[in-house]
Amino acid sequence: MAALTSTRVSMWVPRTFMIPPTVATVLIEQGVDIGVVLEILGHSQLTTTKRYTPITATYSTEAAARMGRALWG
């Protein structure tokens, strides 16, 4: 009879406290208005929503480029 061996699989599992910032960031990066994100997350104040929405460098660069195209063509 062959010997049985156990293997341990490591799997990353998101924690519930990680979900709101991720959802908020994705929504903002997809162009959803921050007021809508505020309502989705159930916040009563914009400052709370801003805390959950870290702005990535890529998003900042893209936003600046869109602004430049809108202003100067």
PDB file of C-alpha atoms in Angstrom:
ATOM      1  CA  MET A   1       0.000   0.000   0.000  1.00  0.00           C
ATOM      2  CA  ALA A   2       1.345   3.407  -0.932  1.00  0.00           C
ATOM      3  CA  ALA A   3       2.040   5.944   1.768  1.00  0.00           C
ATOM      4  CA  LEU A   4      -0.371   8.830   1.898  1.00  0.00           C
ATOM      5  CA  THR A   5       1.093  12.302   1.919  1.00  0.00           C
ATOM      6  CA  SER A   6      -0.711  15.465   2.713  1.00  0.00           C
ATOM      7  CA  THR A   7      -0.142  18.634   0.776  1.00  0.00           C
ATOM      8  CA  ARG A   8      -1.070  22.048   1.962  1.00  0.00           C
ATOM      9  CA  VAL A   9      -2.434  24.475  -0.568  1.00  0.00           C
ATOM     10  CA  SER A  10      -2.053  28.137   0.196  1.00  0.00           C
ATOM     11  CA  MET A  11      -4.878  30.224  -1.163  1.00  0.00           C
ATOM     12  CA  TRP A  12      -5.361  33.961  -0.847  1.00  0.00           C
ATOM     13  CA  VAL A  13      -8.782  34.766   0.544  1.00  0.00           C
ATOM     14  CA  PRO A  14      -9.968  38.367   0.571  1.00  0.00           C
ATOM     15  CA  ARG A  15     -11.039  39.684   3.941  1.00  0.00           C
ATOM     16  CA  THR A  16     -14.312  41.555   4.270  1.00  0.00           C
ATOM     17  CA  PHE A  17     -12.548  44.779   5.246  1.00  0.00           C
ATOM     18  CA  MET A  18     -10.694  44.692   1.893  1.00  0.00           C
ATOM     19  CA  ILE A  19     -13.817  44.633  -0.266  1.00  0.00           C
ATOM     20  CA  PRO A  20     -15.131  48.243   0.052  1.00  0.00           C
ATOM     21  CA  PRO A  21     -11.829  49.898  -0.966  1.00  0.00           C
ATOM     22  CA  THR A  22     -11.503  47.537  -3.921  1.00  0.00           C
ATOM     23  CA  VAL A  23     -15.080  48.099  -5.076  1.00  0.00           C
ATOM     24  CA  ALA A  24     -14.801  51.852  -4.615  1.00  0.00           C
ATOM     25  CA  THR A  25     -11.526  52.069  -6.529  1.00  0.00           C
ATOM     26  CA  VAL A  26     -12.817  49.977  -9.440  1.00  0.00           C
ATOM     27  CA  LEU A  27     -16.001  52.034  -9.688  1.00  0.00           C
ATOM     28  CA  ILE A  28     -14.133  55.346  -9.620  1.00  0.00           C
ATOM     29  CA  GLU A  29     -11.648  54.099 -12.229  1.00  0.00           C
ATOM     30  CA  GLN A  30     -14.570  53.072 -14.448  1.00  0.00           C
ATOM     31  CA  GLY A  31     -15.892  56.620 -14.360  1.00  0.00           C
ATOM     32  CA  VAL A  32     -18.690  56.198 -11.814  1.00  0.00           C
ATOM     33  CA  ASP A  33     -19.402  59.464 -10.019  1.00  0.00           C
ATOM     34  CA  ILE A  34     -18.101  59.526  -6.443  1.00  0.00           C
ATOM     35  CA  GLY A  35     -21.586  60.462  -5.216  1.00  0.00           C
ATOM     36  CA  VAL A  36     -22.913  57.197  -6.635  1.00  0.00           C
ATOM     37  CA  VAL A  37     -20.053  55.290  -4.984  1.00  0.00           C
ATOM     38  CA  LEU A  38     -20.932  57.029  -1.711  1.00  0.00           C
ATOM     39  CA  GLU A  39     -24.483  55.667  -1.953  1.00  0.00           C
ATOM     40  CA  ILE A  40     -23.403  52.171  -2.984  1.00  0.00           C
ATOM     41  CA  LEU A  41     -21.087  51.917   0.014  1.00  0.00           C
ATOM     42  CA  GLY A  42     -23.755  53.364   2.307  1.00  0.00           C
ATOM     43  CA  HIS A  43     -21.655  56.284   3.483  1.00  0.00           C
ATOM     44  CA  SER A  44     -23.250  59.448   4.769  1.00  0.00           C
ATOM     45  CA  GLN A  45     -20.214  61.677   4.222  1.00  0.00           C
ATOM     46  CA  LEU A  46     -17.964  62.161   1.223  1.00  0.00           C
ATOM     47  CA  THR A  47     -14.843  62.158   3.416  1.00  0.00           C
ATOM     48  CA  THR A  48     -15.532  58.538   4.364  1.00  0.00           C
ATOM     49  CA  THR A  49     -15.875  57.515   0.718  1.00  0.00           C
ATOM     50  CA  LYS A  50     -12.657  59.331  -0.208  1.00  0.00           C
ATOM     51  CA  ARG A  51     -10.833  57.325   2.453  1.00  0.00           C
ATOM     52  CA  TYR A  52     -11.928  54.131   0.689  1.00  0.00           C
ATOM     53  CA  THR A  53     -10.891  55.266  -2.791  1.00  0.00           C
ATOM     54  CA  PRO A  54      -7.135  55.433  -3.175  1.00  0.00           C
ATOM     55  CA  ILE A  55      -6.339  56.938  -6.552  1.00  0.00           C
ATOM     56  CA  THR A  56      -3.795  54.978  -8.535  1.00  0.00           C
ATOM     57  CA  ALA A  57      -1.031  56.627 -10.550  1.00  0.00           C
ATOM     58  CA  THR A  58      -2.445  55.125 -13.756  1.00  0.00           C
ATOM     59  CA  TYR A  59      -5.859  56.622 -13.073  1.00  0.00           C
ATOM     60  CA  SER A  60      -4.348  60.034 -12.336  1.00  0.00           C
ATOM     61  CA  THR A  61      -2.362  59.961 -15.579  1.00  0.00           C
ATOM     62  CA  GLU A  62      -5.401  58.922 -17.609  1.00  0.00           C
ATOM     63  CA  ALA A  63      -7.548  61.622 -15.992  1.00  0.00           C
ATOM     64  CA  ALA A  64      -4.929  64.270 -16.805  1.00  0.00           C
ATOM     65  CA  ALA A  65      -4.754  63.065 -20.398  1.00  0.00           C
ATOM     66  CA  ARG A  66      -8.562  63.220 -20.749  1.00  0.00           C
ATOM     67  CA  MET A  67      -8.572  66.722 -19.312  1.00  0.00           C
ATOM     68  CA  GLY A  68      -5.841  67.779 -21.745  1.00  0.00           C
ATOM     69  CA  ARG A  69      -7.786  66.370 -24.716  1.00  0.00           C
ATOM     70  CA  ALA A  70     -10.965  68.120 -23.545  1.00  0.00           C
ATOM     71  CA  LEU A  71      -9.222  71.473 -23.155  1.00  0.00           C
ATOM     72  CA  TRP A  72      -6.786  71.471 -26.060  1.00  0.00           C
ATOM     73  CA  GLY A  73      -8.064  68.824 -28.422  1.00  0.00           C
TER      74      GLY A  73
END
